[in-house]
C-alpha atoms as a PDB file:
ATOM      1  CA  MET A   1      36.308   4.906 -12.453  1.00  0.00           C
ATOM      2  CA  GLY A   2      34.289   5.899 -15.570  1.00  0.00           C
ATOM      3  CA  PHE A   3      31.396   7.597 -13.680  1.00  0.00           C
ATOM      4  CA  ASN A   4      29.806  10.784 -14.879  1.00  0.00           C
ATOM      5  CA  GLN A   5      30.368  13.189 -11.900  1.00  0.00           C
ATOM      6  CA  GLY A   6      27.484  15.508 -12.874  1.00  0.00           C
ATOM      7  CA  GLU A   7      24.897  16.301 -15.527  1.00  0.00           C
ATOM      8  CA  VAL A   8      23.853  19.790 -16.480  1.00  0.00           C
ATOM      9  CA  VAL A   9      20.313  20.090 -17.841  1.00  0.00           C
ATOM     10  CA  SER A  10      19.143  23.247 -19.544  1.00  0.00           C
ATOM     11  CA  GLY A  11      16.148  24.026 -21.624  1.00  0.00           C
ATOM     12  CA  HIS A  12      14.281  20.850 -20.859  1.00  0.00           C
ATOM     13  CA  THR A  13      10.483  20.939 -20.960  1.00  0.00           C
ATOM     14  CA  ARG A  14       9.616  17.708 -19.162  1.00  0.00           C
ATOM     15  CA  THR A  15      11.148  15.805 -16.188  1.00  0.00           C
ATOM     16  CA  LEU A  16      10.222  12.166 -15.452  1.00  0.00           C
ATOM     17  CA  TYR A  17      11.089  10.787 -12.025  1.00  0.00           C
ATOM     18  CA  VAL A  18      10.996   6.926 -12.292  1.00  0.00           C
ATOM     19  CA  SER A  19      10.316   4.824  -9.225  1.00  0.00           C
ATOM     20  CA  GLY A  20      12.609   2.001  -8.514  1.00  0.00           C
ATOM     21  CA  GLN A  21      12.326  -0.758 -11.259  1.00  0.00           C
ATOM     22  CA  THR A  22      13.072  -4.327 -10.383  1.00  0.00           C
ATOM     23  CA  ALA A  23      12.787  -7.679 -12.004  1.00  0.00           C
ATOM     24  CA  MET A  24       8.999  -7.889 -11.917  1.00  0.00           C
ATOM     25  CA  SER A  25       6.704  -9.376 -14.572  1.00  0.00           C
ATOM     26  CA  GLY A  26       3.953  -7.293 -16.149  1.00  0.00           C
ATOM     27  CA  ASP A  27       1.496  -8.671 -13.607  1.00  0.00           C
ATOM     28  CA  GLY A  28       3.722  -7.810 -10.595  1.00  0.00           C
ATOM     29  CA  ARG A  29       5.382 -11.157  -9.816  1.00  0.00           C
ATOM     30  CA  PRO A  30       9.048 -11.259  -8.956  1.00  0.00           C
ATOM     31  CA  GLN A  31      11.263 -12.936 -11.610  1.00  0.00           C
ATOM     32  CA  HIS A  32      14.678 -14.669 -11.655  1.00  0.00           C
ATOM     33  CA  ASP A  33      15.148 -15.437  -7.980  1.00  0.00           C
ATOM     34  CA  GLY A  34      18.942 -15.649  -7.229  1.00  0.00           C
ATOM     35  CA  ASP A  35      20.047 -14.611 -10.812  1.00  0.00           C
ATOM     36  CA  ILE A  36      21.308 -11.027 -10.495  1.00  0.00           C
ATOM     37  CA  ALA A  37      22.275 -10.840 -14.228  1.00  0.00           C
ATOM     38  CA  ALA A  38      18.739 -11.674 -15.333  1.00  0.00           C
ATOM     39  CA  GLN A  39      17.304  -9.376 -12.670  1.00  0.00           C
ATOM     40  CA  LEU A  40      19.483  -6.480 -13.922  1.00  0.00           C
ATOM     41  CA  THR A  41      18.315  -7.196 -17.541  1.00  0.00           C
ATOM     42  CA  LEU A  42      14.625  -7.203 -16.618  1.00  0.00           C
ATOM     43  CA  SER A  43      15.032  -4.168 -14.449  1.00  0.00           C
ATOM     44  CA  VAL A  44      16.491  -2.227 -17.367  1.00  0.00           C
ATOM     45  CA  ASP A  45      13.759  -3.527 -19.612  1.00  0.00           C
ATOM     46  CA  ASN A  46      11.134  -2.255 -17.109  1.00  0.00           C
ATOM     47  CA  LEU A  47      12.888   1.065 -16.862  1.00  0.00           C
ATOM     48  CA  GLU A  48      12.858   1.351 -20.614  1.00  0.00           C
ATOM     49  CA  ALA A  49       9.137   0.494 -20.648  1.00  0.00           C
ATOM     50  CA  VAL A  50       8.299   3.355 -18.215  1.00  0.00           C
ATOM     51  CA  LEU A  51      10.464   5.707 -20.189  1.00  0.00           C
ATOM     52  CA  GLY A  52       8.744   4.630 -23.352  1.00  0.00           C
ATOM     53  CA  GLU A  53       5.319   5.300 -21.913  1.00  0.00           C
ATOM     54  CA  ALA A  54       6.475   8.885 -21.370  1.00  0.00           C
ATOM     55  CA  GLY A  55       7.783   9.184 -24.900  1.00  0.00           C
ATOM     56  CA  MET A  56      11.369   8.960 -23.743  1.00  0.00           C
ATOM     57  CA  SER A  57      14.249   6.370 -23.884  1.00  0.00           C
ATOM     58  CA  LEU A  58      17.376   5.578 -21.979  1.00  0.00           C
ATOM     59  CA  GLY A  59      18.957   8.415 -23.969  1.00  0.00           C
ATOM     60  CA  ASN A  60      16.909  10.811 -21.842  1.00  0.00           C
ATOM     61  CA  LEU A  61      18.426   9.622 -18.521  1.00  0.00           C
ATOM     62  CA  VAL A  62      20.242  12.297 -16.475  1.00  0.00           C
ATOM     63  CA  ARG A  63      20.364  10.327 -13.106  1.00  0.00           C
ATOM     64  CA  LEU A  64      20.448   6.638 -12.339  1.00  0.00           C
ATOM     65  CA  ASN A  65      20.484   5.209  -8.845  1.00  0.00           C
ATOM     66  CA  VAL A  66      21.347   1.494  -8.535  1.00  0.00           C
ATOM     67  CA  TYR A  67      20.445  -0.356  -5.349  1.00  0.00           C
ATOM     68  CA  THR A  68      21.717  -3.822  -4.807  1.00  0.00           C
ATOM     69  CA  THR A  69      21.853  -6.447  -2.118  1.00  0.00           C
ATOM     70  CA  ASP A  70      25.271  -7.547  -3.279  1.00  0.00           C
ATOM     71  CA  ALA A  71      27.531  -4.851  -4.820  1.00  0.00           C
ATOM     72  CA  ASP A  72      30.415  -7.249  -5.516  1.00  0.00           C
ATOM     73  CA  LEU A  73      28.148  -9.651  -7.408  1.00  0.00           C
ATOM     74  CA  LEU A  74      26.442  -6.848  -9.329  1.00  0.00           C
ATOM     75  CA  LEU A  75      29.756  -5.368 -10.437  1.00  0.00           C
ATOM     76  CA  GLN A  76      30.532  -8.735 -12.049  1.00  0.00           C
ATOM     77  CA  HIS A  77      27.455  -8.257 -14.245  1.00  0.00           C
ATOM     78  CA  TYR A  78      27.496  -4.446 -14.516  1.00  0.00           C
ATOM     79  CA  GLY A  79      28.347  -4.750 -18.195  1.00  0.00           C
ATOM     80  CA  VAL A  80      24.747  -5.580 -18.884  1.00  0.00           C
ATOM     81  CA  LEU A  81      23.752  -2.104 -17.753  1.00  0.00           C
ATOM     82  CA  ALA A  82      26.773  -0.360 -19.230  1.00  0.00           C
ATOM     83  CA  ALA A  83      26.124  -1.895 -22.617  1.00  0.00           C
ATOM     84  CA  ARG A  84      22.571  -0.707 -22.653  1.00  0.00           C
ATOM     85  CA  LEU A  85      23.559   2.850 -21.611  1.00  0.00           C
ATOM     86  CA  GLY A  86      26.415   2.865 -24.151  1.00  0.00           C
ATOM     87  CA  ALA A  87      24.069   1.804 -26.928  1.00  0.00           C
ATOM     88  CA  ALA A  88      21.825   4.716 -25.956  1.00  0.00           C
ATOM     89  CA  GLU A  89      24.826   6.996 -25.981  1.00  0.00           C
ATOM     90  CA  VAL A  90      24.111   8.190 -22.449  1.00  0.00           C
ATOM     91  CA  ALA A  91      26.125   8.560 -19.208  1.00  0.00           C
ATOM     92  CA  PRO A  92      23.802   9.676 -16.513  1.00  0.00           C
ATOM     93  CA  ALA A  93      25.114  10.810 -13.154  1.00  0.00           C
ATOM     94  CA  SER A  94      24.789   7.676 -11.058  1.00  0.00           C
ATOM     95  CA  THR A  95      25.113   6.194  -7.579  1.00  0.00           C
ATOM     96  CA  MET A  96      25.352   2.524  -6.556  1.00  0.00           C
ATOM     97  CA  LEU A  97      24.408   1.525  -3.066  1.00  0.00           C
ATOM     98  CA  GLU A  98      24.461  -1.852  -1.379  1.00  0.00           C
ATOM     99  CA  VAL A  99      21.388  -2.325   0.921  1.00  0.00           C
ATOM    100  CA  THR A 100      20.382  -4.998   3.369  1.00  0.00           C
ATOM    101  CA  ARG A 101      17.329  -5.848   1.298  1.00  0.00           C
ATOM    102  CA  LEU A 102      14.975  -4.459  -1.219  1.00  0.00           C
ATOM    103  CA  ALA A 103      11.214  -4.115  -0.632  1.00  0.00           C
ATOM    104  CA  VAL A 104      10.350  -7.326  -2.513  1.00  0.00           C
ATOM    105  CA  PRO A 105      12.082 -10.414  -1.037  1.00  0.00           C
ATOM    106  CA  GLY A 106      14.418 -12.109  -3.497  1.00  0.00           C
ATOM    107  CA  GLN A 107      14.996  -8.936  -5.506  1.00  0.00           C
ATOM    108  CA  MET A 108      18.732  -8.180  -5.740  1.00  0.00           C
ATOM    109  CA  VAL A 109      18.806  -4.991  -7.885  1.00  0.00           C
ATOM    110  CA  GLU A 110      16.620  -1.961  -8.280  1.00  0.00           C
ATOM    111  CA  LEU A 111      17.029   0.987 -10.679  1.00  0.00           C
ATOM    112  CA  GLU A 112      15.742   4.496  -9.860  1.00  0.00           C
ATOM    113  CA  ALA A 113      16.004   7.181 -12.521  1.00  0.00           C
ATOM    114  CA  THR A 114      15.440  10.741 -13.641  1.00  0.00           C
ATOM    115  CA  ALA A 115      14.967  11.542 -17.322  1.00  0.00           C
ATOM    116  CA  VAL A 116      14.387  14.834 -19.080  1.00  0.00           C
ATOM    117  CA  ALA A 117      13.158  15.674 -22.580  1.00  0.00           C
END
C-alpha cells in the first residue's frame, strides 16, 4: 500500500519527539471546524514549524503517527500529506489510527512525529 515498513537510523546526533500537531492557530484556537482537508494542511504547517524551530524539516522525519476521527474521510484527502512528504523526499515509517475523538473538540486529525538530524 505504499507504506514504509521501517526506518533505520544510524549516526544521528539529535532526536526530536514532536507532540501531536493539530489545526490550531498560533494563539491556540482551533481552526477549520468540519474541514478535514484544511485541518490536515494546517496540522502539517504546524508540524513543519516545530521542526523548523529545532533546525529540522519534514526531510528529517523517521516516524509519523496520524490520528483521525474519520479514516475514510481522511484517506480522501491524504494526498495533501503525501504531496508534502514527497516534496521533502521522505517516507517515514507511519501509522494511521481512527479514534473516537481528539483532545480538542472539533479537531479531526492530529500528527505526531519523530525526527532525527
